Structures are given as C-alpha cells and as structure tokens.
Short mmCIF file of the N, C-alpha and C atoms (twelve columns), coordinates in Angstrom:
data_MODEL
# 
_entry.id   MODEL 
# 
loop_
_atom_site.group_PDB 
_atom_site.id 
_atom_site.type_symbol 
_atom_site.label_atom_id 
_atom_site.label_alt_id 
_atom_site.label_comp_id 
_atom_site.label_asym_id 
_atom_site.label_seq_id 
_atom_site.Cartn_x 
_atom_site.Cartn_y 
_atom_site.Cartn_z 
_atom_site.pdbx_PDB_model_num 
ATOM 1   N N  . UNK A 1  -78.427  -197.053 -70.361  1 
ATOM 2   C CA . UNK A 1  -79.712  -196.361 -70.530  1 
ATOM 3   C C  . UNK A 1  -79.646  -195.423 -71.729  1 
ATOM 4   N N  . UNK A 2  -78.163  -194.804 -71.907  1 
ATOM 5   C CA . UNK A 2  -78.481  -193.900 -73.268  1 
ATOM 6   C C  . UNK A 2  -78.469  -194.847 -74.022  1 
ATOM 7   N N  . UNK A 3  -77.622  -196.074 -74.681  1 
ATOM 8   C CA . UNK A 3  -77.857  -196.406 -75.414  1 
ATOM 9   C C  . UNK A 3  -79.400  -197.142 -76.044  1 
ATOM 10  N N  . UNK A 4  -79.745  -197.313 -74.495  1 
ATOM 11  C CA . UNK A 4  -81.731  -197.585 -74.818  1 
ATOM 12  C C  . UNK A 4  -82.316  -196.677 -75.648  1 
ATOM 13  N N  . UNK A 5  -81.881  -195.316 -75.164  1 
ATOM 14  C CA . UNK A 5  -82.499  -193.986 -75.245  1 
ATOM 15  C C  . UNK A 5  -82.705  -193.822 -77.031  1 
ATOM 16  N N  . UNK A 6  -81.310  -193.503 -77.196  1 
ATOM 17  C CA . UNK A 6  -80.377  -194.066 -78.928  1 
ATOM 18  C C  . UNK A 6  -81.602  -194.798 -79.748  1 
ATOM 19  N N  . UNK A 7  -81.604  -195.950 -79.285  1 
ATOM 20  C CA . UNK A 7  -82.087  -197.099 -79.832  1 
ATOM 21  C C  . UNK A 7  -83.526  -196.795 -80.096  1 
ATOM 22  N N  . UNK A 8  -84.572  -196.390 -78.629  1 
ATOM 23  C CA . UNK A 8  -85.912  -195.629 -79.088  1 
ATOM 24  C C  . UNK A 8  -86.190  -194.776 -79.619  1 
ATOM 25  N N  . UNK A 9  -85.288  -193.547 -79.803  1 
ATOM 26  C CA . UNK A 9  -85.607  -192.525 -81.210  1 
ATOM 27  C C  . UNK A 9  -85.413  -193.511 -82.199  1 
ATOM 28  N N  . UNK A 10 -84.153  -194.065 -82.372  1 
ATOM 29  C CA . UNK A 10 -83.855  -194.320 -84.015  1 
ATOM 30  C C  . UNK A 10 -85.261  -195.187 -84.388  1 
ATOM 31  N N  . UNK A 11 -85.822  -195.952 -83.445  1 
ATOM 32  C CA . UNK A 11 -87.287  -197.039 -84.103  1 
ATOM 33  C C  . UNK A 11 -88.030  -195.985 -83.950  1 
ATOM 34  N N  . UNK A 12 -88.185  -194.941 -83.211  1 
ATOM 35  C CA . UNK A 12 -89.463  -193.632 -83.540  1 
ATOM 36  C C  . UNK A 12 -89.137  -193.082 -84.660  1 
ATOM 37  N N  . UNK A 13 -88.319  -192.924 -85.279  1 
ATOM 38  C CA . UNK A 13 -87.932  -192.317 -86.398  1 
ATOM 39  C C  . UNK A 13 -88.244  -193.395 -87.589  1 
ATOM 40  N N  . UNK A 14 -87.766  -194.778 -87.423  1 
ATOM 41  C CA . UNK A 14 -88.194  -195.277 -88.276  1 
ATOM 42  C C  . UNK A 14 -89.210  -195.337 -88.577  1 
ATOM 43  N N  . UNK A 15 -90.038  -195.298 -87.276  1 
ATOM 44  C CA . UNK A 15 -91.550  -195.687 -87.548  1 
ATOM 45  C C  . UNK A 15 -92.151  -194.548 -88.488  1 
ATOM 46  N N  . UNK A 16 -91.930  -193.399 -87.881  1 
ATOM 47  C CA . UNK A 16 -92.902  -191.998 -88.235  1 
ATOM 48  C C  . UNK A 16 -92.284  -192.177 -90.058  1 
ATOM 49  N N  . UNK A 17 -91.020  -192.339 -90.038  1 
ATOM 50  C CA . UNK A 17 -90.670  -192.349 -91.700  1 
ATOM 51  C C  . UNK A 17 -91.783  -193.504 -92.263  1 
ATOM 52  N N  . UNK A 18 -91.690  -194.190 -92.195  1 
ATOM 53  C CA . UNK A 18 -92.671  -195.620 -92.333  1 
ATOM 54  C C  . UNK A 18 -94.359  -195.461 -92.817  1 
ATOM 55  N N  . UNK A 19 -94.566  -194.704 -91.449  1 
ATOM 56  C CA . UNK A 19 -96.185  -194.369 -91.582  1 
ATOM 57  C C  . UNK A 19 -96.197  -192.944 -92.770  1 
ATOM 58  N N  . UNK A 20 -95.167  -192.372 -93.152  1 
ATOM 59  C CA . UNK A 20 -95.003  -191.067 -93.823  1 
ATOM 60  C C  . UNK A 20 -95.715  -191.664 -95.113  1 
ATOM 61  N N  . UNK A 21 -94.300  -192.584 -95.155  1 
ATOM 62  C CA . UNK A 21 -94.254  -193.167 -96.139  1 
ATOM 63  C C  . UNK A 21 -95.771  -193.629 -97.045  1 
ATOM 64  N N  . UNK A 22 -95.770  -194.605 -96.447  1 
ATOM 65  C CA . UNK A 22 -97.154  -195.153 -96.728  1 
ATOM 66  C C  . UNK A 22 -98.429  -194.582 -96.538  1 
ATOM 67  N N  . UNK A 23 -98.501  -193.381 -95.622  1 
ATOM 68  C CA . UNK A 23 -99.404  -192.613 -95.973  1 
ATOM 69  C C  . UNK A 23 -99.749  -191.875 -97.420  1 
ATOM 70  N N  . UNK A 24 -98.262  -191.491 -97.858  1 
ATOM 71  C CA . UNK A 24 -98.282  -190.492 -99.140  1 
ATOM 72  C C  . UNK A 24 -98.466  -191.435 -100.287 1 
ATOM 73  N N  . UNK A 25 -98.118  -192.693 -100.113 1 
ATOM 74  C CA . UNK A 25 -98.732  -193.815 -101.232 1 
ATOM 75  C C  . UNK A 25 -100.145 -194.019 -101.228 1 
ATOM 76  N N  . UNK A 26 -100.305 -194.241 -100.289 1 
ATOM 77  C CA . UNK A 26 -102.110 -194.135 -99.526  1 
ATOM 78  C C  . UNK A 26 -102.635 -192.851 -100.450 1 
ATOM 79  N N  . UNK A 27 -102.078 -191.534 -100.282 1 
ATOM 80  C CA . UNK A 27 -102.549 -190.525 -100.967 1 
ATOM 81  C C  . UNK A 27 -102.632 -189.592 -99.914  1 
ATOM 82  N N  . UNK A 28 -103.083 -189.608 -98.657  1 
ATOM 83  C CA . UNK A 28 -102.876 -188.911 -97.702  1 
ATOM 84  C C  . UNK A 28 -101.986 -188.011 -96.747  1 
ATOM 85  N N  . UNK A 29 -100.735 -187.821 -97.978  1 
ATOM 86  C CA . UNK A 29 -99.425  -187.530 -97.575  1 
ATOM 87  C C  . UNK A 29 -100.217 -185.764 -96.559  1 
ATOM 88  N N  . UNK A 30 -101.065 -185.063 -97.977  1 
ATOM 89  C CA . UNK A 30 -101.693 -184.268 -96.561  1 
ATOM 90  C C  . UNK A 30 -101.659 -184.167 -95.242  1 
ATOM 91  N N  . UNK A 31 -102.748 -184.663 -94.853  1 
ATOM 92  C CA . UNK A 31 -103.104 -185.339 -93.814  1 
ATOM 93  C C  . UNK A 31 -101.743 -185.634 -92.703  1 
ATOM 94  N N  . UNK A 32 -101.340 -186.456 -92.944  1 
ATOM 95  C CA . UNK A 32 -99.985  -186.878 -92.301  1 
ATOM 96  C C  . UNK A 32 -98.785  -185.552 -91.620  1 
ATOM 97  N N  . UNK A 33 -98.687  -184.820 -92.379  1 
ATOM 98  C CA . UNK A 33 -97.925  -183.786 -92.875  1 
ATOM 99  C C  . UNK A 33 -98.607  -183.064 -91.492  1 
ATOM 100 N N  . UNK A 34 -100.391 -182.562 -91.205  1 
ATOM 101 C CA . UNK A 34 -100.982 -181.852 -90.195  1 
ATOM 102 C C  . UNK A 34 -100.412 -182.557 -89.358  1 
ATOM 103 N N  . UNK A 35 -100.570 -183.767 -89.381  1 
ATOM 104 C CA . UNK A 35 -100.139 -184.390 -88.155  1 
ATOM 105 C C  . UNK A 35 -98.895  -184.260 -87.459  1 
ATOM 106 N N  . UNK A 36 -97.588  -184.579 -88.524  1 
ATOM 107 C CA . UNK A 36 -96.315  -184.173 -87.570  1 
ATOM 108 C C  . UNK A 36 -96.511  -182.641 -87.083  1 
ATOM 109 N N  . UNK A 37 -97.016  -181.800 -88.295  1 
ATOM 110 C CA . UNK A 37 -96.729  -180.151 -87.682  1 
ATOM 111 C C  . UNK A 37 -97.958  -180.048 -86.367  1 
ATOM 112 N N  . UNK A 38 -98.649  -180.991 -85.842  1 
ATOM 113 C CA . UNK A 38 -99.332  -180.810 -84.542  1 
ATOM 114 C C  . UNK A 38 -98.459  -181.418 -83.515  1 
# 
C-alpha cells in the first residue's frame, strides 16, 4: 500500500508539473500559480 501511496504522489506531481507547464506556455502561468496557492 505505501508503495501505491509512492506511486500516486509521484503521478500527482507529475501531473500538476504538466498542467504548470503548459499552462505558462498557454500564457496563463498566472492563473495557475492562484490555483496551487488555493
């Protein structure tokens, strides 16, 4: 189970890097930025 645990941050992490990402190419790095600090 931890190693499940492990395994679902590291793809939440990838993801949120991901959507960061491509938000701030998008132009909306703003935006994004409110979002993690909410």
């Amino acid at each position: 189970m931890r190693v499940l645990g492990m395994m679902g941050d590291t793809l939440l992490s990838v993801m949120a890097t991901t959507l960061t990402i491509i938000f701030i190419l998008i132009g909306d790095g703003e935006d994004i930025m409110m979002v993690i600090i909410l």
